[in-house]
Tab-separated table of C-alpha atoms (C1' of nucleotides) in Angstrom:
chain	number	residue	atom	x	y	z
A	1	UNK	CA	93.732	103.531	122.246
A	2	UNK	CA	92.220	100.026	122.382
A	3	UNK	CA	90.580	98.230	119.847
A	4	UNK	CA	86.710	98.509	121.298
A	5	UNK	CA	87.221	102.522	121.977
A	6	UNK	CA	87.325	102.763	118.548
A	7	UNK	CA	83.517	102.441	118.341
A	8	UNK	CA	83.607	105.449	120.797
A	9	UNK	CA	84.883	107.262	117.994
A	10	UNK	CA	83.044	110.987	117.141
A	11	UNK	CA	84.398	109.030	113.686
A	12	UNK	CA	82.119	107.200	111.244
A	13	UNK	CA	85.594	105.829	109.791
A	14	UNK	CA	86.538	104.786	113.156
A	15	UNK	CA	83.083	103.076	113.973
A	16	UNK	CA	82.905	101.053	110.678
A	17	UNK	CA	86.760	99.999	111.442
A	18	UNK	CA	85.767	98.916	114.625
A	19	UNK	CA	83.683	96.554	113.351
A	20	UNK	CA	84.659	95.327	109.871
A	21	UNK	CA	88.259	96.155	109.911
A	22	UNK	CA	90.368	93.230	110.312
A	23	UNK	CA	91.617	91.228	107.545
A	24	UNK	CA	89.692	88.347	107.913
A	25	UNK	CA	86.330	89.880	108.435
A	26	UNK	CA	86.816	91.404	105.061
A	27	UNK	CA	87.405	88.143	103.452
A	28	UNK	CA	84.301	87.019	104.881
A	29	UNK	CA	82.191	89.823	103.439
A	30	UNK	CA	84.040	89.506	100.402
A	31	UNK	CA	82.938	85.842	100.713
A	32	UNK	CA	78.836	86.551	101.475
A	33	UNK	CA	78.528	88.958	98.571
A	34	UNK	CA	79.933	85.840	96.244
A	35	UNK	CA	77.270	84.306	97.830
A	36	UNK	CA	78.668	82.066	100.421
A	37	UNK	CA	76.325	81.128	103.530
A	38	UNK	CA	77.544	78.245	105.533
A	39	UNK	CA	80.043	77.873	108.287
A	40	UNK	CA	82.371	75.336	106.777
A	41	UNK	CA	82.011	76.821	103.097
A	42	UNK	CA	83.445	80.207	104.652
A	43	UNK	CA	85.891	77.857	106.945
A	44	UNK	CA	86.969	76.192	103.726
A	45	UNK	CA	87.429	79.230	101.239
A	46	UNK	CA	89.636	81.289	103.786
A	47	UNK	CA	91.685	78.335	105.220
A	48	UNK	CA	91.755	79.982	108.706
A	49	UNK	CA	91.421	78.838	111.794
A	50	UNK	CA	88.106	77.752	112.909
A	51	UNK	CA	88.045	79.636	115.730
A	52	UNK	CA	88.298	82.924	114.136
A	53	UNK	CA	85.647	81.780	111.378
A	54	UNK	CA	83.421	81.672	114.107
A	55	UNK	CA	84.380	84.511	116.222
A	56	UNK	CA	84.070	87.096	113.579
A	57	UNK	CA	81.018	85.143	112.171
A	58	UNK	CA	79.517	85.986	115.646
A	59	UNK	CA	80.421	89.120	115.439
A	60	UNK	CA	79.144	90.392	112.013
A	61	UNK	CA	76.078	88.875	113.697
A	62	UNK	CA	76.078	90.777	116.650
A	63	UNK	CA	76.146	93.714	115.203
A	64	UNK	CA	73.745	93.328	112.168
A	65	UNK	CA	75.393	92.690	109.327
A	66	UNK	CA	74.827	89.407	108.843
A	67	UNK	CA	71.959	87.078	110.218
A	68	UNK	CA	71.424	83.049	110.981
A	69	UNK	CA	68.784	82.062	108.958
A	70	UNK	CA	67.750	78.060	110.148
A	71	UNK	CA	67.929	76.181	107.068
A	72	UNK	CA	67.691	72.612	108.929
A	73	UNK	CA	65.913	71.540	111.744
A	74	UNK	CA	67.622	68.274	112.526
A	75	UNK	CA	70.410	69.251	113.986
A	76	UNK	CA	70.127	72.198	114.161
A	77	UNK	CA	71.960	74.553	111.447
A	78	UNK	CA	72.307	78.189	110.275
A	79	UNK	CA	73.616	79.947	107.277
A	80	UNK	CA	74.817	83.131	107.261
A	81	UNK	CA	73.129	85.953	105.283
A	82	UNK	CA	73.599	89.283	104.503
A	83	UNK	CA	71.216	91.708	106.071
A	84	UNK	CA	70.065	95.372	104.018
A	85	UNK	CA	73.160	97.068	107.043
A	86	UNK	CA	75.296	94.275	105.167
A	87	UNK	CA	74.319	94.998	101.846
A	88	UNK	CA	75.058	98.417	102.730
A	89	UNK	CA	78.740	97.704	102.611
A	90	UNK	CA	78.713	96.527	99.048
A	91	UNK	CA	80.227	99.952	97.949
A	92	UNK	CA	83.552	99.362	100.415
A	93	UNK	CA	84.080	95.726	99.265
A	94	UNK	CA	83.753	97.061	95.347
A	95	UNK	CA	85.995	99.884	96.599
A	96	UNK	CA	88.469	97.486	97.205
A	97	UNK	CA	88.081	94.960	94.732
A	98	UNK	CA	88.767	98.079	92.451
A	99	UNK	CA	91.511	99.156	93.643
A	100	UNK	CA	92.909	95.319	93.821
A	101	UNK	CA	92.568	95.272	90.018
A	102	UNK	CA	94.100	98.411	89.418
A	103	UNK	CA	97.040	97.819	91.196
A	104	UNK	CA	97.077	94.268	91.566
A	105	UNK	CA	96.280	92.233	88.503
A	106	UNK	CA	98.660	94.747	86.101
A	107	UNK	CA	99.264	92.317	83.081
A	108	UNK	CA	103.000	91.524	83.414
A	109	UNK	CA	103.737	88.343	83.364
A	110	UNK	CA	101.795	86.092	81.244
A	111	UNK	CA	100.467	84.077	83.836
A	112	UNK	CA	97.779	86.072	86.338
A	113	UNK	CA	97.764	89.015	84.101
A	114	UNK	CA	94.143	90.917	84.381
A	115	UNK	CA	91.617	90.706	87.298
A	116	UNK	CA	90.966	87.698	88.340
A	117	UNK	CA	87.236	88.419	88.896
A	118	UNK	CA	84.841	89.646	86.155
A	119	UNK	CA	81.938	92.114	86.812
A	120	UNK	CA	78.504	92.345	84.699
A	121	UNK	CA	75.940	94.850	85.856
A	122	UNK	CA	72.766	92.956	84.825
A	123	UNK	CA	70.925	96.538	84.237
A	124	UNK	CA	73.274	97.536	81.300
A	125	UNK	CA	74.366	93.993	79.979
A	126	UNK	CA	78.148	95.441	80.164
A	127	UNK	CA	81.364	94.323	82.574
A	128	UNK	CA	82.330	97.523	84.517
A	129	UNK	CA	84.031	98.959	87.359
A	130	UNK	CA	82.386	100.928	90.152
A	131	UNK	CA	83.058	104.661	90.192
A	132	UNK	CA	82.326	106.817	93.104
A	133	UNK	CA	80.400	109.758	92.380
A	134	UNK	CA	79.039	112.989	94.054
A	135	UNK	CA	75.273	112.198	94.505
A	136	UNK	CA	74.417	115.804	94.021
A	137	UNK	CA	76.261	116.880	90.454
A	138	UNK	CA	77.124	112.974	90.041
A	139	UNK	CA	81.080	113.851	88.870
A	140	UNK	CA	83.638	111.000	89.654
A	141	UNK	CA	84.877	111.586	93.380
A	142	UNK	CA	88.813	113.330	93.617
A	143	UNK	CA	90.158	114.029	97.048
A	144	UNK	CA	91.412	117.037	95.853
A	145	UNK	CA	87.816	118.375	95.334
A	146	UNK	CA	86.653	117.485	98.734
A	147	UNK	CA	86.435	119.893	101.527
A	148	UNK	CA	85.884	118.451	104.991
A	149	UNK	CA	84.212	120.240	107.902
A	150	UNK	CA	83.171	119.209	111.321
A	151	UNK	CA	79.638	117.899	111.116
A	152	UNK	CA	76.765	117.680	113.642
A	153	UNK	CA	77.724	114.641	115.358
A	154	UNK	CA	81.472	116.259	115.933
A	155	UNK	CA	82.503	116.300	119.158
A	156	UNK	CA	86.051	118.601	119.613
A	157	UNK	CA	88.470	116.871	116.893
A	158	UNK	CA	87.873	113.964	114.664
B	1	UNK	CA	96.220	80.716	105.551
B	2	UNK	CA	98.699	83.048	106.954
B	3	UNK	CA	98.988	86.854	106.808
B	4	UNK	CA	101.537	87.171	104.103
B	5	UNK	CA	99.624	84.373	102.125
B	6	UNK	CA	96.876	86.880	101.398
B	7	UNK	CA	98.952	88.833	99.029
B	8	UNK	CA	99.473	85.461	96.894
B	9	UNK	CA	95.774	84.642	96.474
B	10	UNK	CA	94.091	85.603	92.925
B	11	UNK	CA	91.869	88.105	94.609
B	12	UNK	CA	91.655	91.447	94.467
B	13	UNK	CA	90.392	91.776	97.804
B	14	UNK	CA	92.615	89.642	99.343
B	15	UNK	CA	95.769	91.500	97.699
B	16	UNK	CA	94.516	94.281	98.602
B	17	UNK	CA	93.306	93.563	102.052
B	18	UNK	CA	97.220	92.325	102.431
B	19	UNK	CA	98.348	95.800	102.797
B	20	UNK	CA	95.261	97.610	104.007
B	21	UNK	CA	93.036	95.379	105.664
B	22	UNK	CA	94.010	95.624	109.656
B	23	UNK	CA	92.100	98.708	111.904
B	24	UNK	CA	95.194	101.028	112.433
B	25	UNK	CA	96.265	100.895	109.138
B	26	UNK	CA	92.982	102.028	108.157
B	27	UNK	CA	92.740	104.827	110.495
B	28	UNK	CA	96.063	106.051	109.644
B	29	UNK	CA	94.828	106.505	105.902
B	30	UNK	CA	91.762	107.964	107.268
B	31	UNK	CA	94.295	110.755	108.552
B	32	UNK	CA	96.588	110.817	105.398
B	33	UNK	CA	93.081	111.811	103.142
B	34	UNK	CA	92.416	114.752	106.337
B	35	UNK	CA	95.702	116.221	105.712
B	36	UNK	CA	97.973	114.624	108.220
B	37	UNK	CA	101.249	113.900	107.556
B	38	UNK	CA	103.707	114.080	110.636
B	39	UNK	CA	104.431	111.074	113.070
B	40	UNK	CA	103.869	113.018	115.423
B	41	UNK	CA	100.606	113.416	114.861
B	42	UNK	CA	99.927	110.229	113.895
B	43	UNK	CA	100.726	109.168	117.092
B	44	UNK	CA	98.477	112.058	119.128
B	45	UNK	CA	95.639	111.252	117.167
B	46	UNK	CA	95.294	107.257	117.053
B	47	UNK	CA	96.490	107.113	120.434
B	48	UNK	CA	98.310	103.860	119.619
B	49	UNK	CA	101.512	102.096	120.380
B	50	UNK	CA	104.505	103.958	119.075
B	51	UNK	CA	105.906	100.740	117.520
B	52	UNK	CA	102.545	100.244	115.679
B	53	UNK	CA	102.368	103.604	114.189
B	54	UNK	CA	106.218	103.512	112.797
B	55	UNK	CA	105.276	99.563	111.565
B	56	UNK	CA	102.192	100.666	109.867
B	57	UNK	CA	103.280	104.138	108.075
B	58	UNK	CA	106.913	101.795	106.802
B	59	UNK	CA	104.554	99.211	105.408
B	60	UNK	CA	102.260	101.719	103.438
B	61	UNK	CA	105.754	103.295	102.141
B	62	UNK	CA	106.955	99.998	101.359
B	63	UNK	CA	103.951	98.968	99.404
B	64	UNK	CA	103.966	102.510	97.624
B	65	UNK	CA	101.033	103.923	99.127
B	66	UNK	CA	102.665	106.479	101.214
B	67	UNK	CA	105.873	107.863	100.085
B	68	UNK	CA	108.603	109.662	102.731
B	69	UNK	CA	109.547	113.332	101.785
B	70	UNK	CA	112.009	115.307	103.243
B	71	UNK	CA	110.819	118.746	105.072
B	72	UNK	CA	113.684	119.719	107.122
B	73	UNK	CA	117.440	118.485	107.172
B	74	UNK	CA	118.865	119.481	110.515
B	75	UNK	CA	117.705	116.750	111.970
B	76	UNK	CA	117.162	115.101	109.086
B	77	UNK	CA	112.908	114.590	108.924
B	78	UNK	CA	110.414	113.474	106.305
B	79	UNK	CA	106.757	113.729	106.258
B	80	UNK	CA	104.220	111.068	104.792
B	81	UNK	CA	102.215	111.740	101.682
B	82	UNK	CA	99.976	109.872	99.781
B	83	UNK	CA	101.266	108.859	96.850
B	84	UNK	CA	99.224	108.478	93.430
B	85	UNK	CA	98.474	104.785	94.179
B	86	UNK	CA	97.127	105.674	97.702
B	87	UNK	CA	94.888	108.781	96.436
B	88	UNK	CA	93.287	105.697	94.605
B	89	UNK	CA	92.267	103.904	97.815
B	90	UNK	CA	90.337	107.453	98.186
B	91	UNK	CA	87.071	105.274	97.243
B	92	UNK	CA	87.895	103.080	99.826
B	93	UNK	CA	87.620	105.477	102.651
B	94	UNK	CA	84.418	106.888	101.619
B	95	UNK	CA	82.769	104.166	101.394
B	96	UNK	CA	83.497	103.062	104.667
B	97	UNK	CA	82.861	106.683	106.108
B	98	UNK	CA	79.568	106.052	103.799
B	99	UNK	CA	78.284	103.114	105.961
B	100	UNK	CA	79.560	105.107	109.103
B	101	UNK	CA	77.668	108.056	108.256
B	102	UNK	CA	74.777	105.911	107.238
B	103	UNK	CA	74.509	103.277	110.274
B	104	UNK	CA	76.881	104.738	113.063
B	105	UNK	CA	75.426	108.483	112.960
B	106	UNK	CA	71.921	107.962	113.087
B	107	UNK	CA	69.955	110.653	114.527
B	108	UNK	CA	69.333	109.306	117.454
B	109	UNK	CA	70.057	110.853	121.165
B	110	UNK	CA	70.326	114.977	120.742
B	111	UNK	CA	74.122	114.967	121.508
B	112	UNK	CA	76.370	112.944	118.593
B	113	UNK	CA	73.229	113.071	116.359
B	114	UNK	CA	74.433	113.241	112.621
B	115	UNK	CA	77.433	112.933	110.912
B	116	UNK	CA	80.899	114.084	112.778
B	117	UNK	CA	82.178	115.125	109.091
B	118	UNK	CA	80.396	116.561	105.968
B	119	UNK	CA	82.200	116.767	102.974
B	120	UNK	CA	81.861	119.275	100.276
B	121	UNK	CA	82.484	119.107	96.601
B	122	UNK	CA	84.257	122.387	95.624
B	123	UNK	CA	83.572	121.544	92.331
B	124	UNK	CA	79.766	121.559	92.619
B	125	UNK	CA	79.982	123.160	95.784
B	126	UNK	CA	77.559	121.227	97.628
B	127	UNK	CA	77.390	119.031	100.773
B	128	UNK	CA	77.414	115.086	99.314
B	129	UNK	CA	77.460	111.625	99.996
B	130	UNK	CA	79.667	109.027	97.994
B	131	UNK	CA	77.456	106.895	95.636
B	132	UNK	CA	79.139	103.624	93.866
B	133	UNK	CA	78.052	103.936	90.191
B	134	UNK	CA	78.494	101.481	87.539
B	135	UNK	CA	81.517	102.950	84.739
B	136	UNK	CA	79.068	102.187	82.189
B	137	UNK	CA	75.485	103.404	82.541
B	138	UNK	CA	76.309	105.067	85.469
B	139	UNK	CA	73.529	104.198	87.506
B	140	UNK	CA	73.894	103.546	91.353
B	141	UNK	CA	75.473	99.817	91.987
B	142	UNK	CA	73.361	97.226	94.300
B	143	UNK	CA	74.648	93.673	94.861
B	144	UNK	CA	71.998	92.343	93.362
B	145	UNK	CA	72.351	93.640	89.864
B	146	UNK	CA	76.169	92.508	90.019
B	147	UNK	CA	77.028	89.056	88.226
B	148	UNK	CA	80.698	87.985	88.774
B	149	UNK	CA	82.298	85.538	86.921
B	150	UNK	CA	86.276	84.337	86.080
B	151	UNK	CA	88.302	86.739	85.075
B	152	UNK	CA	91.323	86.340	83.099
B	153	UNK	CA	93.819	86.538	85.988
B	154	UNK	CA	91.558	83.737	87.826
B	155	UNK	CA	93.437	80.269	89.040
B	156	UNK	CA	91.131	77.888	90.058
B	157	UNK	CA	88.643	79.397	92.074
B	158	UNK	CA	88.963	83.011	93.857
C	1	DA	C1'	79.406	49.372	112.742
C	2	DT	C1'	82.003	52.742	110.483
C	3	DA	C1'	82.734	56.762	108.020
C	4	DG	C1'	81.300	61.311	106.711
C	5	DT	C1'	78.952	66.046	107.188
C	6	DC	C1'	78.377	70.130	109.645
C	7	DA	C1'	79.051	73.612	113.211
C	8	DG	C1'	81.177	74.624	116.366
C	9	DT	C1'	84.487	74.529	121.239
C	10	DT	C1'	88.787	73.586	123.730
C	11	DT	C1'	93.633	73.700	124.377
C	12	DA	C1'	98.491	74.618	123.951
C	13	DT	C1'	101.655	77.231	121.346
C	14	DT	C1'	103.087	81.085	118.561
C	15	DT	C1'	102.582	85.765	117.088
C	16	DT	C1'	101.288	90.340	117.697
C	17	DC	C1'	100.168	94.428	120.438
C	18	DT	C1'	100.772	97.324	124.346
C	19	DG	C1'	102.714	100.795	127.456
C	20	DG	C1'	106.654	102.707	128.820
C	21	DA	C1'	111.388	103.727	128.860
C	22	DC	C1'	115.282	104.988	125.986
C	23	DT	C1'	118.231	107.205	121.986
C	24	DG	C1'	119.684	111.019	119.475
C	25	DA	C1'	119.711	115.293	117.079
C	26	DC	C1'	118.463	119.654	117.497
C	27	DG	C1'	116.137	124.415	119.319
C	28	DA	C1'	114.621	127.466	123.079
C	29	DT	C1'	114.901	129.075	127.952
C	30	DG	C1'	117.103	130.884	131.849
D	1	DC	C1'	125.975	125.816	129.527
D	2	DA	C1'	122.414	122.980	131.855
D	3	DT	C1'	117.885	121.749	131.326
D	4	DC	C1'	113.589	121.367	129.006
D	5	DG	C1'	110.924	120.584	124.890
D	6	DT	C1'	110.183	118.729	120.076
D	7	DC	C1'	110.405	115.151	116.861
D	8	DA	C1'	110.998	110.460	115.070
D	9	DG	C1'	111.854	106.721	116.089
D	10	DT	C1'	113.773	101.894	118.640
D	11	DC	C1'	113.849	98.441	122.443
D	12	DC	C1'	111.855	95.634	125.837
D	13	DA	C1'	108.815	92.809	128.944
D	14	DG	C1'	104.196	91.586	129.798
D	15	DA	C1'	99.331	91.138	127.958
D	16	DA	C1'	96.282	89.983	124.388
D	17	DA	C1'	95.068	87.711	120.167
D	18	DA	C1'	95.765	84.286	116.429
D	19	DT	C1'	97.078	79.661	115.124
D	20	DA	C1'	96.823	74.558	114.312
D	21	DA	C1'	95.024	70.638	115.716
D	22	DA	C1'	92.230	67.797	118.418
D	23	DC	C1'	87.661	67.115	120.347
D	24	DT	C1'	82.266	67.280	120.941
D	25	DG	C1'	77.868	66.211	119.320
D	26	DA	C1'	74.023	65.496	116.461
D	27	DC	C1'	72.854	63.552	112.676
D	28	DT	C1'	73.140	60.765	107.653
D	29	DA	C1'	74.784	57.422	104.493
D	30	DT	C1'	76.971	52.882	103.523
DNA sequence: ATAGTCAGTTTATTTTCTGGACTGACGATG
DNA sequence: CATCGTCAGTCCAGAAAATAAACTGACTAT
């Protein structure tokens, strides 16, 4: 299998991989929900090379999850915002963040010890951690208590 | 910034983006949480390079996500299992099958038209959908309403 | 006139991925 | 007992992707 079959996918873990799944295109969403917009702000922060900055900036573009929005006429620029498919991925990069502070920011040593970002939900007033729930009886999420089963959109395996 | 430097930086996303954050590795977790376990089968279904496959399975064993346990001796063999540490990237695979579901799924054509998996929660025994709640009101999470700020494992800036 | 900002593109080199063959231990078939 | 099939890899050469660093180009500020 190839990289752009992936999108082919009767997968909706496959099709989402296909498009945010590299490591630097997560740093870059990690980077627009902190609320960074502009090419050489996102160039600067991850340190890569510009080339892929732009590639994958292009990308996320093309395929709706983020959008140039002209900020400058003269010459020409664009910042980079998130669009409401973007937004929709808040839940992943909070899915990850949590599980970077659980098993990543242990205190050990003095130095580091804790995450190194703090979260406040404005609605409540308190710092929190995201927990995935069942939308119907809203109990925290446990593999174990998930049964899978080929859905609509199944073609023969997935 | 290099590969291996994303494991250094005081993120949570990048640390944890270090070990997850490339496409196969993602779609071999994907498989893990459906109940696969043999290389074999890892193999048939991602349809990838052999070398990638025994690269990517060694690297979630070596970063304690996948653990190797023996299920026959004559020839020697293990199987791959998610360990404790990897049932917690459970959230993480959700979500993304979340925005699949949601974006990739859409009722659109007749054929494909809905989501290739549903998921049931035995314990409430319905058909669900993951929603990211906040630990302490528990309402529903939305960018927006999320204010981050330094956290005590910050450096400089993160 | 010179330097700096900003958003890229181009190029040459290095790294990674790919497909395919190969190893090696065993079990089943004829 | 010779061959095929299963399983879990490793090894290798060629193709694809990532990298660093220089360059373009339009403007602004000094």
């Amino acid at each position: 299998m190839k990289w752009d079959d992936l999108a082919q996918e009767p997968c909706s873990v496959a099709r989402t991989v296909a498009v945010i799944g590299d490591r630097w295109t997560l740093m870059v969403l990690r980077d627009c929900f902190l609320g960074v917009r502009r090419f050489e702000d996102f160039q600067a922060r991850l340190g890569i090379s510009r080339t892929i900055t732009a590639e994958r900036l292009k990308r996320l573009v093309d395929e709706g999850v983020l959008r140039k929005v002209r900020y400058q006429d003269n010459p020409l620029r664009f910042e980079y915002r998130l669009t409401d498919k973007g937004h929709d991925l808040y839940p992943v990069i909070m899915a990850v963040v949590s599980f970077g502070d659980r098993h990543y920011a242990g205190p050990e040593g003095q130095p580091g010890a804790g995450p190194p970002l703090l979260h406040r939900h404005k609605t409540c007033g308190c710092d929190f951690h995201p927990v995935m729930t069942c939308s119907e009886c809203h109990a925290p999420l446990v593999a174990r208590d998930v049964e899978t089963r080929a859905g609509p959109g199944a073609r023969a395996a997935a």
